[in-house]
mmCIF file with all atom_site columns, C-alpha atoms in Angstrom:
data_model
loop_
_atom_site.group_PDB
_atom_site.id
_atom_site.type_symbol
_atom_site.label_atom_id
_atom_site.label_alt_id
_atom_site.label_comp_id
_atom_site.label_asym_id
_atom_site.label_entity_id
_atom_site.label_seq_id
_atom_site.pdbx_PDB_ins_code
_atom_site.Cartn_x
_atom_site.Cartn_y
_atom_site.Cartn_z
_atom_site.occupancy
_atom_site.B_iso_or_equiv
_atom_site.pdbx_formal_charge
_atom_site.auth_seq_id
_atom_site.auth_comp_id
_atom_site.auth_asym_id
_atom_site.auth_atom_id
_atom_site.pdbx_PDB_model_num
ATOM 1  C CA . MET A 1 1  ? 77.041 -123.936 7.421   1.00 41.00 ? 1  MET A CA 1
ATOM 2  C CA . ASP A 1 2  ? 73.400 -124.036 6.479   1.00 48.00 ? 2  ASP A CA 1
ATOM 3  C CA . GLN A 1 3  ? 71.705 -127.367 6.076   1.00 51.00 ? 3  GLN A CA 1
ATOM 4  C CA . ILE A 1 4  ? 69.285 -127.711 3.118   1.00 52.00 ? 4  ILE A CA 1
ATOM 5  C CA . ASN A 1 5  ? 66.232 -129.336 4.715   1.00 55.00 ? 5  ASN A CA 1
ATOM 6  C CA . HIS A 1 6  ? 64.886 -131.189 1.689   1.00 56.00 ? 6  HIS A CA 1
ATOM 7  C CA . THR A 1 7  ? 68.091 -132.739 0.679   1.00 55.00 ? 7  THR A CA 1
ATOM 8  C CA . GLY A 1 8  ? 70.109 -132.805 3.842   1.00 55.00 ? 8  GLY A CA 1
ATOM 9  C CA . LEU A 1 9  ? 73.085 -131.238 1.959   1.00 53.00 ? 9  LEU A CA 1
ATOM 10 C CA . ILE A 1 10 ? 75.148 -128.513 3.769   1.00 54.00 ? 10 ILE A CA 1
ATOM 11 C CA . SER A 1 11 ? 75.940 -125.434 1.834   1.00 57.00 ? 11 SER A CA 1
ATOM 12 C CA . GLY A 1 12 ? 77.984 -122.351 2.490   1.00 59.00 ? 12 GLY A CA 1
ATOM 13 C CA . PHE A 1 13 ? 75.440 -120.176 0.697   1.00 62.00 ? 13 PHE A CA 1
ATOM 14 C CA . ASN A 1 14 ? 72.981 -117.991 2.464   1.00 77.00 ? 14 ASN A CA 1
ATOM 15 C CA . ASN A 1 15 ? 69.287 -118.456 1.937   1.00 78.00 ? 15 ASN A CA 1
ATOM 16 C CA . LEU A 1 16 ? 69.063 -115.777 -0.768  1.00 84.00 ? 16 LEU A CA 1
ATOM 17 C CA . LYS A 1 17 ? 71.821 -117.349 -2.841  1.00 87.00 ? 17 LYS A CA 1
ATOM 18 C CA . GLN A 1 18 ? 70.291 -120.729 -2.428  1.00 89.00 ? 18 GLN A CA 1
ATOM 19 C CA . LEU A 1 19 ? 66.998 -119.263 -3.561  1.00 91.00 ? 19 LEU A CA 1
ATOM 20 C CA . GLU A 1 20 ? 68.581 -117.508 -6.509  1.00 92.00 ? 20 GLU A CA 1
ATOM 21 C CA . MET A 1 21 ? 70.449 -120.696 -7.541  1.00 94.00 ? 21 MET A CA 1
ATOM 22 C CA . ALA A 1 22 ? 67.225 -122.879 -7.098  1.00 95.00 ? 22 ALA A CA 1
ATOM 23 C CA . VAL A 1 23 ? 65.200 -120.530 -9.281  1.00 96.00 ? 23 VAL A CA 1
ATOM 24 C CA . ALA A 1 24 ? 67.919 -120.573 -11.946 1.00 96.00 ? 24 ALA A CA 1
ATOM 25 C CA . ALA A 1 25 ? 68.009 -124.316 -11.850 1.00 96.00 ? 25 ALA A CA 1
ATOM 26 C CA . ALA A 1 26 ? 64.140 -124.511 -12.125 1.00 96.00 ? 26 ALA A CA 1
ATOM 27 C CA . GLN A 1 27 ? 64.202 -122.127 -15.117 1.00 96.00 ? 27 GLN A CA 1
ATOM 28 C CA . LYS A 1 28 ? 66.866 -124.160 -16.928 1.00 96.00 ? 28 LYS A CA 1
ATOM 29 C CA . MET A 1 29 ? 65.148 -127.454 -16.180 1.00 96.00 ? 29 MET A CA 1
ATOM 30 C CA . THR A 1 30 ? 61.766 -126.099 -17.304 1.00 96.00 ? 30 THR A CA 1
ATOM 31 C CA . GLY A 1 31 ? 63.180 -124.709 -20.534 1.00 95.00 ? 31 GLY A CA 1
ATOM 32 C CA . SER A 1 32 ? 64.986 -127.925 -21.364 1.00 95.00 ? 32 SER A CA 1
ATOM 33 C CA . ALA A 1 33 ? 62.005 -130.036 -20.475 1.00 95.00 ? 33 ALA A CA 1
ATOM 34 C CA . THR A 1 34 ? 59.447 -128.064 -22.448 1.00 94.00 ? 34 THR A CA 1
ATOM 35 C CA . MET A 1 35 ? 61.696 -127.953 -25.568 1.00 94.00 ? 35 MET A CA 1
ATOM 36 C CA . SER A 1 36 ? 62.211 -131.702 -25.495 1.00 93.00 ? 36 SER A CA 1
ATOM 37 C CA . MET A 1 37 ? 58.674 -132.533 -24.235 1.00 93.00 ? 37 MET A CA 1
ATOM 38 C CA . ASP A 1 38 ? 60.196 -135.631 -22.629 1.00 93.00 ? 38 ASP A CA 1
ATOM 39 C CA . PRO A 1 39 ? 57.793 -136.819 -19.885 1.00 93.00 ? 39 PRO A CA 1
ATOM 40 C CA . GLU A 1 40 ? 60.679 -137.692 -17.549 1.00 95.00 ? 40 GLU A CA 1
ATOM 41 C CA . ALA A 1 41 ? 62.359 -134.339 -18.083 1.00 95.00 ? 41 ALA A CA 1
ATOM 42 C CA . ILE A 1 42 ? 59.019 -132.644 -17.322 1.00 94.00 ? 42 ILE A CA 1
ATOM 43 C CA . GLN A 1 43 ? 58.756 -134.645 -14.088 1.00 95.00 ? 43 GLN A CA 1
ATOM 44 C CA . ASN A 1 44 ? 62.281 -133.677 -13.126 1.00 95.00 ? 44 ASN A CA 1
ATOM 45 C CA . ALA A 1 45 ? 61.546 -129.999 -13.916 1.00 96.00 ? 45 ALA A CA 1
ATOM 46 C CA . GLU A 1 46 ? 58.435 -130.149 -11.707 1.00 96.00 ? 46 GLU A CA 1
ATOM 47 C CA . LYS A 1 47 ? 60.528 -131.660 -8.864  1.00 96.00 ? 47 LYS A CA 1
ATOM 48 C CA . THR A 1 48 ? 63.134 -128.918 -9.237  1.00 96.00 ? 48 THR A CA 1
ATOM 49 C CA . LEU A 1 49 ? 60.393 -126.321 -9.198  1.00 96.00 ? 49 LEU A CA 1
ATOM 50 C CA . GLN A 1 50 ? 58.949 -127.727 -6.001  1.00 96.00 ? 50 GLN A CA 1
ATOM 51 C CA . ASP A 1 51 ? 62.349 -127.716 -4.378  1.00 95.00 ? 51 ASP A CA 1
ATOM 52 C CA . ALA A 1 52 ? 62.781 -124.057 -5.364  1.00 95.00 ? 52 ALA A CA 1
ATOM 53 C CA . LYS A 1 53 ? 59.396 -123.188 -3.936  1.00 95.00 ? 53 LYS A CA 1
ATOM 54 C CA . ALA A 1 54 ? 60.372 -124.838 -0.714  1.00 93.00 ? 54 ALA A CA 1
ATOM 55 C CA . ILE A 1 55 ? 63.477 -122.736 -0.514  1.00 91.00 ? 55 ILE A CA 1
ATOM 56 C CA . TYR A 1 56 ? 61.451 -119.660 -1.324  1.00 91.00 ? 56 TYR A CA 1
ATOM 57 C CA . GLN A 1 57 ? 59.171 -120.397 1.632   1.00 89.00 ? 57 GLN A CA 1
ATOM 58 C CA . THR A 1 58 ? 62.114 -120.431 3.981   1.00 85.00 ? 58 THR A CA 1
ATOM 59 C CA . ALA A 1 59 ? 63.804 -117.382 2.523   1.00 80.00 ? 59 ALA A CA 1
ATOM 60 C CA . GLY A 1 60 ? 60.699 -115.390 3.096   1.00 66.00 ? 60 GLY A CA 1
ATOM 61 C CA . ASP A 1 61 ? 60.979 -115.896 6.805   1.00 62.00 ? 61 ASP A CA 1
ATOM 62 C CA . THR A 1 62 ? 64.276 -113.904 6.925   1.00 59.00 ? 62 THR A CA 1
ATOM 63 C CA . GLY A 1 63 ? 62.469 -110.562 6.385   1.00 62.00 ? 63 GLY A CA 1
ATOM 64 C CA . VAL A 1 64 ? 64.861 -109.623 3.554   1.00 65.00 ? 64 VAL A CA 1
ATOM 65 C CA . ASP A 1 65 ? 64.405 -107.655 0.390   1.00 77.00 ? 65 ASP A CA 1
ATOM 66 C CA . GLN A 1 66 ? 60.747 -107.979 -0.693  1.00 83.00 ? 66 GLN A CA 1
ATOM 67 C CA . ASP A 1 67 ? 61.568 -106.806 -4.258  1.00 88.00 ? 67 ASP A CA 1
ATOM 68 C CA . PHE A 1 68 ? 64.096 -109.693 -4.633  1.00 88.00 ? 68 PHE A CA 1
ATOM 69 C CA . LEU A 1 69 ? 61.617 -112.147 -3.219  1.00 90.00 ? 69 LEU A CA 1
ATOM 70 C CA . SER A 1 70 ? 58.822 -110.946 -5.347  1.00 91.00 ? 70 SER A CA 1
ATOM 71 C CA . ASN A 1 71 ? 60.949 -111.191 -8.454  1.00 94.00 ? 71 ASN A CA 1
ATOM 72 C CA . GLN A 1 72 ? 62.038 -114.808 -7.681  1.00 94.00 ? 72 GLN A CA 1
ATOM 73 C CA . ASN A 1 73 ? 58.362 -115.728 -7.051  1.00 93.00 ? 73 ASN A CA 1
ATOM 74 C CA . GLU A 1 74 ? 57.364 -114.289 -10.312 1.00 96.00 ? 74 GLU A CA 1
ATOM 75 C CA . LEU A 1 75 ? 60.143 -116.395 -12.096 1.00 96.00 ? 75 LEU A CA 1
ATOM 76 C CA . LEU A 1 76 ? 58.767 -119.488 -10.234 1.00 96.00 ? 76 LEU A CA 1
ATOM 77 C CA . LEU A 1 77 ? 55.240 -118.741 -11.369 1.00 96.00 ? 77 LEU A CA 1
ATOM 78 C CA . GLN A 1 78 ? 56.356 -118.403 -14.953 1.00 96.00 ? 78 GLN A CA 1
ATOM 79 C CA . CYS A 1 79 ? 58.182 -121.842 -14.726 1.00 96.00 ? 79 CYS A CA 1
ATOM 80 C CA . GLU A 1 80 ? 54.986 -123.303 -13.371 1.00 96.00 ? 80 GLU A CA 1
ATOM 81 C CA . HIS A 1 81 ? 52.919 -121.813 -16.064 1.00 96.00 ? 81 HIS A CA 1
ATOM 82 C CA . GLN A 1 82 ? 55.282 -123.090 -18.806 1.00 96.00 ? 82 GLN A CA 1
ATOM 83 C CA . LEU A 1 83 ? 55.151 -126.534 -17.415 1.00 95.00 ? 83 LEU A CA 1
ATOM 84 C CA . ASN A 1 84 ? 51.368 -126.460 -17.137 1.00 94.00 ? 84 ASN A CA 1
ATOM 85 C CA . GLU A 1 85 ? 51.035 -125.394 -20.803 1.00 94.00 ? 85 GLU A CA 1
ATOM 86 C CA . ALA A 1 86 ? 53.505 -128.159 -21.927 1.00 91.00 ? 86 ALA A CA 1
ATOM 87 C CA . LYS A 1 87 ? 51.444 -130.859 -20.122 1.00 87.00 ? 87 LYS A CA 1
ATOM 88 C CA . GLN A 1 88 ? 48.298 -129.823 -21.959 1.00 85.00 ? 88 GLN A CA 1
#
């Protein structure tokens, strides 16, 4: 099984599925945080986004579907933009 470096957890998912799930979690956390505008929720969403970016970096090393990776990166950039707008 794969070990997730940033948490030490072991997962049965491959790198692409881990990335897909991490991006989905970042999107949900970002949406929730920006709707509530709770500072703690925004911090948690930023942490989730950073975790997803770390997984994205490792998934890119596998030389897989570039369209998939590009789409996931675009979603992460949208989350980052949304959080930046909420903090202003």
